[in-house]
PDB file of C-alpha atoms in Angstrom:
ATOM      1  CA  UNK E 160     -64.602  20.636  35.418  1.00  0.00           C
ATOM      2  CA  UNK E 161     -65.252  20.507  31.686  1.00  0.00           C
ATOM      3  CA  UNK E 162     -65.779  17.412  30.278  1.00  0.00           C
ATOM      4  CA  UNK E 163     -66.416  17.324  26.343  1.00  0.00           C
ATOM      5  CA  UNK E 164     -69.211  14.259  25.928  1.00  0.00           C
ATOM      6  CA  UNK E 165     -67.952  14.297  21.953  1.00  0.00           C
ATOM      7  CA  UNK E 166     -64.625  12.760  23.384  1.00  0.00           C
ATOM      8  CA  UNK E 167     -65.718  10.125  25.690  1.00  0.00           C
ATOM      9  CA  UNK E 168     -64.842   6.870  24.522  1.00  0.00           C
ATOM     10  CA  UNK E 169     -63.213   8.001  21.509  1.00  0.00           C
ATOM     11  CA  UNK E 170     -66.471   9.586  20.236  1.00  0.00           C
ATOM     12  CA  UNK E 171     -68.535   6.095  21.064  1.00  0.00           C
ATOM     13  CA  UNK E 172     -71.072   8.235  22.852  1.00  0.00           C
ATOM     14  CA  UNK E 173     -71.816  10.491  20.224  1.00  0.00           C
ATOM     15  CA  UNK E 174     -71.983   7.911  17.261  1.00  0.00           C
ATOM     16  CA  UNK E 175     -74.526   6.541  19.389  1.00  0.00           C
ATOM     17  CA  UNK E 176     -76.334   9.695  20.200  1.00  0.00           C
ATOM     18  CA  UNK E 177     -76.397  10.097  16.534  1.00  0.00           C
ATOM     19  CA  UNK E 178     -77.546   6.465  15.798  1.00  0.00           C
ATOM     20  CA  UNK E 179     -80.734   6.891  18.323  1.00  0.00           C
ATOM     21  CA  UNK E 180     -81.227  10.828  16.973  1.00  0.00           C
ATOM     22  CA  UNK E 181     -81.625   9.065  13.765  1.00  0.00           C
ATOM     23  CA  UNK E 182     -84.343   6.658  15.042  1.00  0.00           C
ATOM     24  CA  UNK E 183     -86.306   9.229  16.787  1.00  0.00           C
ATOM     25  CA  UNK E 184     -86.437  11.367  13.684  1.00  0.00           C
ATOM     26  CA  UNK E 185     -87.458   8.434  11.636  1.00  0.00           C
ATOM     27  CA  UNK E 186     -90.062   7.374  14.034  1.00  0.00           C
ATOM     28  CA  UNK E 187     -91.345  11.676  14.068  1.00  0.00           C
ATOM     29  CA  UNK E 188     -91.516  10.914  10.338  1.00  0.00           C
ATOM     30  CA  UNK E 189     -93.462   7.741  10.332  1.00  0.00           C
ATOM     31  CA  UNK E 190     -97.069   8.508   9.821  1.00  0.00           C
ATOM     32  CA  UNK E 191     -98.175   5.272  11.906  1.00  0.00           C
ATOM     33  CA  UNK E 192     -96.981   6.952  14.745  1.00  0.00           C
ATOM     34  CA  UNK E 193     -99.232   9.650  16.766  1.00  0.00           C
ATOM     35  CA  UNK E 194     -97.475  13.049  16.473  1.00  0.00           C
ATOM     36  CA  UNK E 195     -98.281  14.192  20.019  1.00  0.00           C
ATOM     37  CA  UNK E 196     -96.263  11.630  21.676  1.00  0.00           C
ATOM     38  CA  UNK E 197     -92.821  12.841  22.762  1.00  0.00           C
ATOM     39  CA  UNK E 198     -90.097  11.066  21.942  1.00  0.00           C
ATOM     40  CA  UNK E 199     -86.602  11.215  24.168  1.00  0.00           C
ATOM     41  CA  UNK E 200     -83.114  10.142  23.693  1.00  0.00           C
ATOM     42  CA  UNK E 201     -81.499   9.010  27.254  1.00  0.00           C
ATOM     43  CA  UNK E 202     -77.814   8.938  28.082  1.00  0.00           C
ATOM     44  CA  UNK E 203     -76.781   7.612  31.260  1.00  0.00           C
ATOM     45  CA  UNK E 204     -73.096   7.770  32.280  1.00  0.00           C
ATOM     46  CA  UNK E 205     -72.569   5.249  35.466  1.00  0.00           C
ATOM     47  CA  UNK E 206     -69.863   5.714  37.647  1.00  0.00           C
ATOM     48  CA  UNK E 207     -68.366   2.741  39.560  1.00  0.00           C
ATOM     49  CA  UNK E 208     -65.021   3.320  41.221  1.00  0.00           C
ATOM     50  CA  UNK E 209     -62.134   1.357  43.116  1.00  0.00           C
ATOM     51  CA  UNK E 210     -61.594   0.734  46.213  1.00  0.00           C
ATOM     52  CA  UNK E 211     -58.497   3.219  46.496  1.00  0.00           C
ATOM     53  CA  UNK E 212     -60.975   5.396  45.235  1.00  0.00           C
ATOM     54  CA  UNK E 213     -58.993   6.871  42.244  1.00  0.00           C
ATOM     55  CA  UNK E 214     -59.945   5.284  39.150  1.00  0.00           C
ATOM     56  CA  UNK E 215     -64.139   4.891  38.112  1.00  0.00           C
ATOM     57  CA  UNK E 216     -65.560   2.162  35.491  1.00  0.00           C
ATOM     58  CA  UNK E 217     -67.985   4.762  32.975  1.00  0.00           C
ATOM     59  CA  UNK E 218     -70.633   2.570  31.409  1.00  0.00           C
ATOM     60  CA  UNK E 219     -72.254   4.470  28.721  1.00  0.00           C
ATOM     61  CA  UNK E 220     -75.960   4.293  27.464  1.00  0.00           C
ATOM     62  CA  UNK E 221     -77.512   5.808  25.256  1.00  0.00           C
ATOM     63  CA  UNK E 222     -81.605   4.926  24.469  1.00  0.00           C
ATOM     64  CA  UNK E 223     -84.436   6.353  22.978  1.00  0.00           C
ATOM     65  CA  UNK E 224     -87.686   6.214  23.631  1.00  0.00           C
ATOM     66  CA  UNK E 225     -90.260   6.086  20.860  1.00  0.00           C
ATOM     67  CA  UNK E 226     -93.792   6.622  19.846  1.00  0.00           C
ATOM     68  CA  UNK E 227     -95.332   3.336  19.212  1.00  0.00           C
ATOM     69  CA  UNK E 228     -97.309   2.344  15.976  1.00  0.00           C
ATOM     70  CA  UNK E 229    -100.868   3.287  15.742  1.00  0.00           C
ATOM     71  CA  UNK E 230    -103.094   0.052  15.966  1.00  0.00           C
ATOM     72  CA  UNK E 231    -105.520  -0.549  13.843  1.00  0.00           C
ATOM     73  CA  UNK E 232    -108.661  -2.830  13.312  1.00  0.00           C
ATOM     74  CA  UNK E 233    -109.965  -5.610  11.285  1.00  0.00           C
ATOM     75  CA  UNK E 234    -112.113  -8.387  11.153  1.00  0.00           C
ATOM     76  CA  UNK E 235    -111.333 -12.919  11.312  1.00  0.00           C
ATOM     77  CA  UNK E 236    -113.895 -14.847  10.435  1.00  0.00           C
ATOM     78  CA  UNK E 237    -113.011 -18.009  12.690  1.00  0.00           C
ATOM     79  CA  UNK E 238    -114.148 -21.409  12.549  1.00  0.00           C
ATOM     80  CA  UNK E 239    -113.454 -25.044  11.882  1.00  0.00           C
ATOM     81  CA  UNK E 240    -112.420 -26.484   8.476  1.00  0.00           C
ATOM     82  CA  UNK E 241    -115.191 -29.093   7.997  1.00  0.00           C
ATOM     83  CA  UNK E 242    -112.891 -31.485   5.931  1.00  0.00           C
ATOM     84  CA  UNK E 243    -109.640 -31.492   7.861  1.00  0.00           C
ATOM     85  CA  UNK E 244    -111.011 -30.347  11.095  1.00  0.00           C
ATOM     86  CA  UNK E 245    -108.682 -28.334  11.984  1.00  0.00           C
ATOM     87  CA  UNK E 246    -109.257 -24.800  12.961  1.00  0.00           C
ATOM     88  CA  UNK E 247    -109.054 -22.208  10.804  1.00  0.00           C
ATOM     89  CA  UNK E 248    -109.249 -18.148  10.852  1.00  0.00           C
ATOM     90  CA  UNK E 249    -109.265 -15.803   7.990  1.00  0.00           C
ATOM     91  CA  UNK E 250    -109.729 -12.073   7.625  1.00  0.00           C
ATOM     92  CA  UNK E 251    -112.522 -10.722   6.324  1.00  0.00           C
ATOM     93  CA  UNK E 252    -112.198  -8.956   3.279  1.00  0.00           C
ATOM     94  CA  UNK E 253    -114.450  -6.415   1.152  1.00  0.00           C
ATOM     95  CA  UNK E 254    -114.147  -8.477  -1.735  1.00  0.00           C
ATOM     96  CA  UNK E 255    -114.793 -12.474  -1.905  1.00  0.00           C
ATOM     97  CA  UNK E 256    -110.993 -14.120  -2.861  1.00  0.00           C
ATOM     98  CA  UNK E 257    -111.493 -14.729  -6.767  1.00  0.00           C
ATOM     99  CA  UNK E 258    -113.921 -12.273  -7.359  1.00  0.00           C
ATOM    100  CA  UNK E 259    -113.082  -9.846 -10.449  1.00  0.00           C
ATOM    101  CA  UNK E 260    -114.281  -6.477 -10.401  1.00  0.00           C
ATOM    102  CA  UNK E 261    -115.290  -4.276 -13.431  1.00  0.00           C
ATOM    103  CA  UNK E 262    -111.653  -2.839 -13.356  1.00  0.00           C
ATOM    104  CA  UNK E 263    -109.988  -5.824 -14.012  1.00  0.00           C
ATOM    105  CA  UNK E 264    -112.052  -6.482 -16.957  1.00  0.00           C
ATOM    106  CA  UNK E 265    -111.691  -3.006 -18.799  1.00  0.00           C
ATOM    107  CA  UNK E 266    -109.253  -0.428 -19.311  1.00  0.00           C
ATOM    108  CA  UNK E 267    -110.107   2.885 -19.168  1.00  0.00           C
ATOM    109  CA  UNK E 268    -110.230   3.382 -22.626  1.00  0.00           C
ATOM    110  CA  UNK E 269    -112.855   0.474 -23.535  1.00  0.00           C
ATOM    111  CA  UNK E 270    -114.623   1.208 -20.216  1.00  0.00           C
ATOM    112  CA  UNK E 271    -115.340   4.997 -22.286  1.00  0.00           C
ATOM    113  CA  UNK E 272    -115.813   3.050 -25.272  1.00  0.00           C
ATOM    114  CA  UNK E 273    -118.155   0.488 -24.273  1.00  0.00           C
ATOM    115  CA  UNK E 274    -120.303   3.256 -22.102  1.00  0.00           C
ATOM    116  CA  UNK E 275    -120.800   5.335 -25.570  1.00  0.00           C
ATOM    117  CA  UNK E 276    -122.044   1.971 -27.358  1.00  0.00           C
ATOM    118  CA  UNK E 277    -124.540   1.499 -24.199  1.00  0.00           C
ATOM    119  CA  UNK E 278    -125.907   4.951 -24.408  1.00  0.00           C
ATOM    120  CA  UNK E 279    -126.508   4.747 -28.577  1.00  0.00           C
ATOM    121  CA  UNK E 280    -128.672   1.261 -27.762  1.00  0.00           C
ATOM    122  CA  UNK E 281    -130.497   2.807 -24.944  1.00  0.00           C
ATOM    123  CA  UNK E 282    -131.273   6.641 -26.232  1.00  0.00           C
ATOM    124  CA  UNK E 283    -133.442   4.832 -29.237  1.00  0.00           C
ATOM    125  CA  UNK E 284    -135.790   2.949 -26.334  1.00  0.00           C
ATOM    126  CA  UNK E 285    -136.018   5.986 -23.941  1.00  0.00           C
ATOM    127  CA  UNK E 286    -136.982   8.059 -26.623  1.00  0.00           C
ATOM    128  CA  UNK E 287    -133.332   9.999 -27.340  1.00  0.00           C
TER     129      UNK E 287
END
């Protein structure tokens, strides 16, 4: 018996070999994913046939089985919102929301600048 899997239902099964062959090599790509983990693709061809025993239903699958996404941490500060009292959680963050750093004050250019003018005030007191 030689049955050509590119032919059953008119090519069905491999357009969606190739759709979940796509996935897994986009998931391989995905650098969230750990590179270890193997990834498969699954066909399953059931067989369910008549009573008279010469015809058989084919259901077709075809599944993959990916990686899953790295997890990650960070922090909540959690609490209870004094005025509304409702509660309230909110992540934690290097920089307090509002803040301006140094960078979004200067560009490059006047942050070279402005260090030159520093270093002509303070060479005169440190003796330069």
């Amino acid at each position: 018996m030689n049955v050509n899997l590119n032919s059953i239902g008119d090519g069905s099964l491999q357009e969606r070999f190739n759709l979940e062959m796509e996935k897994v090599v986009k998931n391989m790509k995905d650098p969230n994913t750990s590179y270890k983990e193997a990834r498969k693709i699954v066909i399953t061809l059931s067989f369910k046939q008549d009573e008279d025993r010469n015809t058989a239903d084919c259901i077709c699958d075809v599944q993959s089985k990916l990686a899953k996404t790295k997890s990650f941490d960070t922090k909540f500060g959690i609490g209870r919102d004094l005025k509304t009292d409702q509660y309230i959680a909110k992540e934690y963050n290097a920089q307090i929301p509002g803040q301006m750093t140094f960078e979004d004050l200067e560009t490059d250019e006047e942050r070279i600048e402005n260090l030159k003018k520093f270093e002509k005030k303070i060479s005169p007191a440190i003796g330069g």
